[in-house]
Short mmCIF file of C-alpha atoms in Angstrom, two decimals:
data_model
loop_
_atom_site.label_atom_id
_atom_site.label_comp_id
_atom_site.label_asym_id
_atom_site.label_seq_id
_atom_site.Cartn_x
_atom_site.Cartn_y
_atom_site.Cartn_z
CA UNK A 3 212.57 12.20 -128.24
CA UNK A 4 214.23 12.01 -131.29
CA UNK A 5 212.80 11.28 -134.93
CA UNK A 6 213.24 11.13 -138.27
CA UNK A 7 210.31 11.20 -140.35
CA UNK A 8 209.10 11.39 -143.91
CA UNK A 9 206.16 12.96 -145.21
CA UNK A 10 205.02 11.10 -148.08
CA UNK A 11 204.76 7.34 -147.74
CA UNK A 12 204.52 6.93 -151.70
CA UNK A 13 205.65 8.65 -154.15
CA UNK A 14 204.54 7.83 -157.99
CA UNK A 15 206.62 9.82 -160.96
CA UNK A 16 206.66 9.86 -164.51
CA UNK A 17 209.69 8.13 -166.63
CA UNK A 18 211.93 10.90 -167.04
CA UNK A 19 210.53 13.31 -164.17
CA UNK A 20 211.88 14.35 -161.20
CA UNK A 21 211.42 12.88 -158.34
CA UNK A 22 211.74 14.59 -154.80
CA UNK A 23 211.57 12.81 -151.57
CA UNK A 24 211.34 14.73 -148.41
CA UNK A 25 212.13 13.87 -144.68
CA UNK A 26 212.20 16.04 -141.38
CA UNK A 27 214.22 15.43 -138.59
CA UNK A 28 213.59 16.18 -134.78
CA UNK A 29 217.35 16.17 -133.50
CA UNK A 30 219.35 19.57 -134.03
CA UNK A 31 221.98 18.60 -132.38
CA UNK A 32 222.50 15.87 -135.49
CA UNK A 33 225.85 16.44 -137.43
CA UNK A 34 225.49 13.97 -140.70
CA UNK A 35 222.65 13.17 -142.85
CA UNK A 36 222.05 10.15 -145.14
CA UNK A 37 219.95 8.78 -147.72
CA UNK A 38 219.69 5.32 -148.34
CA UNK A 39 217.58 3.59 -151.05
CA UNK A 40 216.26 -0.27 -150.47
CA UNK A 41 215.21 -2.57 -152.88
CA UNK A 42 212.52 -5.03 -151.98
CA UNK A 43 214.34 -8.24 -149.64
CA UNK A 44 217.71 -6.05 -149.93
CA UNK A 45 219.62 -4.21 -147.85
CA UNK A 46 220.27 -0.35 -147.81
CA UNK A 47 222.58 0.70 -150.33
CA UNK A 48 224.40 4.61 -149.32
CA UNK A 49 223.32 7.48 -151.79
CA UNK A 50 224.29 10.70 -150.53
CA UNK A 51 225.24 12.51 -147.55
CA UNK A 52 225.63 16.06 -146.22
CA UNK A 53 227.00 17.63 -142.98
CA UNK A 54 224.89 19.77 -140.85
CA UNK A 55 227.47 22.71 -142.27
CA UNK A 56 226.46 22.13 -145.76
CA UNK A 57 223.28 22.65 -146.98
CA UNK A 58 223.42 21.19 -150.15
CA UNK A 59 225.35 18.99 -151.70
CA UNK A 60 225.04 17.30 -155.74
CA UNK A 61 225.90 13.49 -156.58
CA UNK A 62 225.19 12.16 -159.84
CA UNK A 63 221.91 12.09 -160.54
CA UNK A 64 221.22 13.16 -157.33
CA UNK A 65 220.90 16.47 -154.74
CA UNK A 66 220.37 16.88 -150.99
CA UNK A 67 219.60 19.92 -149.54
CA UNK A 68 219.31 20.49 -145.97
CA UNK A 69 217.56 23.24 -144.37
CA UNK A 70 218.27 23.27 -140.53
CA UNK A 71 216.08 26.06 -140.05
CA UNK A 72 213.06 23.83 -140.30
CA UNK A 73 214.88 20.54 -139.85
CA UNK A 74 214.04 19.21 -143.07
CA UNK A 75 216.09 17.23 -145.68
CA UNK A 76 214.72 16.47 -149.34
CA UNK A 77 216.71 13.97 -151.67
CA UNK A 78 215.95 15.06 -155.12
CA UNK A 79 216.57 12.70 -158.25
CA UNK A 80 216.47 14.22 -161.70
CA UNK A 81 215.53 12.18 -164.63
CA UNK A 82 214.24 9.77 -162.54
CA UNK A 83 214.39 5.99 -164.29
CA UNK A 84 212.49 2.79 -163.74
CA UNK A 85 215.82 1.40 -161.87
CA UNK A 86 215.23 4.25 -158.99
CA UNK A 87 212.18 2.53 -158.09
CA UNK A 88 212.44 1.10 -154.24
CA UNK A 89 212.49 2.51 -150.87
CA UNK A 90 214.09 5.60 -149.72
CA UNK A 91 215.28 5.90 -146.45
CA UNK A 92 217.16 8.82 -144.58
CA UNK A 93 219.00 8.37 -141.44
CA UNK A 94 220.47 10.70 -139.16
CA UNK A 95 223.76 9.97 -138.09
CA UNK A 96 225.52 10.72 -134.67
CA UNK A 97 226.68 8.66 -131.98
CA UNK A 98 224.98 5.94 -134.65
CA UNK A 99 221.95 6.19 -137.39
CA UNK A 100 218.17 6.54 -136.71
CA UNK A 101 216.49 5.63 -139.85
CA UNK A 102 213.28 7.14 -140.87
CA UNK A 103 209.79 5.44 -142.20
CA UNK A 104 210.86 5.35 -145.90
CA UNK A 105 209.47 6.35 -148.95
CA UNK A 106 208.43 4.32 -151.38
CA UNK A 107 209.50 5.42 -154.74
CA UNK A 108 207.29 4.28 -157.79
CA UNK A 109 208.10 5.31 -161.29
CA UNK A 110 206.02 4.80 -164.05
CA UNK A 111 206.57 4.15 -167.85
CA UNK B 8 235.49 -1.93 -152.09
CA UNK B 9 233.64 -2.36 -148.61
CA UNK B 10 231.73 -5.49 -149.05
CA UNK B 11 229.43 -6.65 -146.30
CA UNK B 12 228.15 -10.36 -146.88
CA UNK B 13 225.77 -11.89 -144.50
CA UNK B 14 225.01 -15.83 -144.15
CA UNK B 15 222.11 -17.53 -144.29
CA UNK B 16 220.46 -15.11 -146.95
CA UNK B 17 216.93 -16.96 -146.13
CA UNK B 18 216.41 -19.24 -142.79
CA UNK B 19 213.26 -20.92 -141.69
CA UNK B 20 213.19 -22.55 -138.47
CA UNK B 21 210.63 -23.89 -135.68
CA UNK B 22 209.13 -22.66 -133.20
CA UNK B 23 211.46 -22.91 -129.79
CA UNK B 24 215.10 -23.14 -131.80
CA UNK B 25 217.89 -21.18 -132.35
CA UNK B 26 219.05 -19.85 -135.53
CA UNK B 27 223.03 -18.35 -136.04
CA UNK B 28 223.02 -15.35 -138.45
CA UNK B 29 226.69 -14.39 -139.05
CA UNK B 30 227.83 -11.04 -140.95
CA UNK B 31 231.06 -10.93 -142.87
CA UNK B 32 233.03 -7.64 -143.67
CA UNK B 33 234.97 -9.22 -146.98
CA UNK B 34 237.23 -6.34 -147.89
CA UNK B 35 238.26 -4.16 -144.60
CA UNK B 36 238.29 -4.72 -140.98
CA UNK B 37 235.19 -3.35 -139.08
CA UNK B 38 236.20 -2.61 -135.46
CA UNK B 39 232.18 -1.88 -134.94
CA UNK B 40 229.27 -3.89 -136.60
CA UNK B 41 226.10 -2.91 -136.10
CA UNK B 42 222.48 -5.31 -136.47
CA UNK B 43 219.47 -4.25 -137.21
CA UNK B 44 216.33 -5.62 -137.32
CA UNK B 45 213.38 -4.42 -140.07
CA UNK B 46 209.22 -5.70 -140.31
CA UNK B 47 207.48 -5.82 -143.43
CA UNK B 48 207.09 -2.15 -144.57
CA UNK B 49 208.60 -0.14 -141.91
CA UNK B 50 211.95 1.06 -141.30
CA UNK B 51 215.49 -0.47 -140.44
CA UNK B 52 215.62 -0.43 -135.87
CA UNK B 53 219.17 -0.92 -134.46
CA UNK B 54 218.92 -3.59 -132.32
CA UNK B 55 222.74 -3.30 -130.86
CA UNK B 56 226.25 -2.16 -131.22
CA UNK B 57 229.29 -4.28 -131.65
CA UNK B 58 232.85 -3.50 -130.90
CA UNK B 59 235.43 -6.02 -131.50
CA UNK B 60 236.72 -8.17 -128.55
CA UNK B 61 234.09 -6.84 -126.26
CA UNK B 62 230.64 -7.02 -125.01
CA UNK B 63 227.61 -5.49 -127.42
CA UNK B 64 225.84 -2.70 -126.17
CA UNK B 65 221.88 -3.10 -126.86
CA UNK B 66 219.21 -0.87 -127.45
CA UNK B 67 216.52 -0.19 -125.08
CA UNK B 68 213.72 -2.95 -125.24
CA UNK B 69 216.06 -5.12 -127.06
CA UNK B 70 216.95 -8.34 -124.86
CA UNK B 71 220.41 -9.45 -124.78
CA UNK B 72 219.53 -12.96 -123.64
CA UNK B 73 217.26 -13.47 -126.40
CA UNK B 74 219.49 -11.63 -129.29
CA UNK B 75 223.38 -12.64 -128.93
CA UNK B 76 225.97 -11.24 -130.54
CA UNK B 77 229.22 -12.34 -130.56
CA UNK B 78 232.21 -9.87 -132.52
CA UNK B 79 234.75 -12.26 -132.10
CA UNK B 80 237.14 -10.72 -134.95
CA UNK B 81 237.26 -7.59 -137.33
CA UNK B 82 235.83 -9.99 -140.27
CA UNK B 83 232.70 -11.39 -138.26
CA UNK B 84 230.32 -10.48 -135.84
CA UNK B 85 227.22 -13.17 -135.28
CA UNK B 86 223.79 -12.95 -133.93
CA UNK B 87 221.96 -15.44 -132.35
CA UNK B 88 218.23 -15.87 -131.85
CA UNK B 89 217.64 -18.23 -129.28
CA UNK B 90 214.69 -19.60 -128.45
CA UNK B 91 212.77 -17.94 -131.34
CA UNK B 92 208.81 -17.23 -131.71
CA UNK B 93 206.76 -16.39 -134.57
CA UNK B 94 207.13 -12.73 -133.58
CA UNK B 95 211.01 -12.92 -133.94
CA UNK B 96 210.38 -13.35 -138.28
CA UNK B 97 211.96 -10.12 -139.75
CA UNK B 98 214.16 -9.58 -141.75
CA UNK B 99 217.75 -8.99 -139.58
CA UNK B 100 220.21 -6.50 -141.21
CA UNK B 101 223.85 -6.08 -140.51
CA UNK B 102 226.47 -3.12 -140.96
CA UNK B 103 229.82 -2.66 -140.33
CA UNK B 104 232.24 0.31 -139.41
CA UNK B 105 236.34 0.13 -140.18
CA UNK B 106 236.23 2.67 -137.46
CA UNK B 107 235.74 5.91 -138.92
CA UNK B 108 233.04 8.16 -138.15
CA UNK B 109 229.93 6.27 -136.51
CA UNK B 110 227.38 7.08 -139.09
CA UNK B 111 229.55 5.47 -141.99
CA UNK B 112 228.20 2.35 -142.29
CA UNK B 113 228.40 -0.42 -145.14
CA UNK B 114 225.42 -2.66 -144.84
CA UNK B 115 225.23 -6.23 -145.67
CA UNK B 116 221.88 -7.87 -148.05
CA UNK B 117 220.23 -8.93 -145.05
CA UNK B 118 218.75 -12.21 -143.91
CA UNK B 119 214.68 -13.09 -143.88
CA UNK B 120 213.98 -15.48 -140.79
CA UNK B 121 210.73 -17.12 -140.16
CA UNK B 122 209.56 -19.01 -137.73
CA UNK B 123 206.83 -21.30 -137.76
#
């Protein structure tokens, strides 16, 4: 059936490091990837996205990259600040979004 | 732009009641809302799919007695718990499409329900 998963249920970086956040994906037939991030009692706020013809694509701060061969996605975050701390979700979008388990982001001073 | 608000923010109810949770698109007109419904620590389920003007199409295991959802205009689409239990406390997230592509959603702050 289909899936979106994440490897890493916690992730804890150094101030200043980056941070990256992986997720793999059962559906190949998927056209639109997202990552959301969720603060505790929030709810998800849009980061990035990339189309399944793209395989990487930069944002401020911020890079997907999308490998369909193994149908994985990784969010990366450079410089990664005590503000990125909270959930990270990605979702794959098509007829509507499956959301994966999340990763929590921690980030140390 | 694309503001999603959601009403109650918190609700606590009893055991047996029925709670309203409505979801407000502020700035555009969403022709498709979308609820979801998240536990403690896991990840955001859709629960069902709301077009304006007509009926909302559930997700498997979901139960459309129990959950309903009314999309009455392009500003507001409501959900109603009826009848709620202890296991129906989650925390019930909304989103809302102006009709572009499916997967681009703007999502509202949510709303924590427990029952007791």
């Amino acid at each position: 059936g289909e899936s979106v998963g994440l490897h890493l249920p916690t992730l804890s970086v150094q101030e200043g490091d980056n941070s990256i956040i992986n997720c793999a994906y059962s559906n190949s037939a998927s056209d639109y990837f997202i990552w959301y991030k969720q603060e505790s009692g929030k709810g998800p706020q849009f980061i990035i996205d990339i189309r399944s013809n793209m395989d990487k694509r930069q944002g401020q701060r911020v890079t997907v990259l999308l490998n369909k061969t193994v149908k994985h996605l990784s969010l990366q975050i450079a410089a990664t600040q005590p503000g990125d701390s909270a959930v990270y979700f990605c979702a794959e979008g098509g007829g509507k979004l499956i959301f994966g388990q999340g990763t929590t982001l921690q980030v140390k001073p | 732009g694309a503001v999603v608000s959601q009403h109650p923010s918190r609700v606590i109810c009893k055991s047996g009641t029925s709670v309203k949770i409505e979801c407000r698109s502020l700035d555009f007109q969403a022709t498709t809302m979308f609820w979801y419904r998240q536990f403690p620590k896991q990840s955001l389920m859709l629960m069902a799919t709301s077009n304006e003007g007509s009926k909302a199409t559930y997700e498997q295991g979901v139960e459309k007695d129990k959950f309903l959802i009314n999309h009455a205009s392009l500003t507001l689409s409501t959900l109603t718990v009826t009848s709620a239990h202890p296991e129906d406390s989650s925390f019930y997230i909304c989103s809302a499409s102006s009709g572009g592509l499916p997967y681009e959603q703007y999502f509202g702050p949510g709303t924590r329900l427990t029952v007791t």
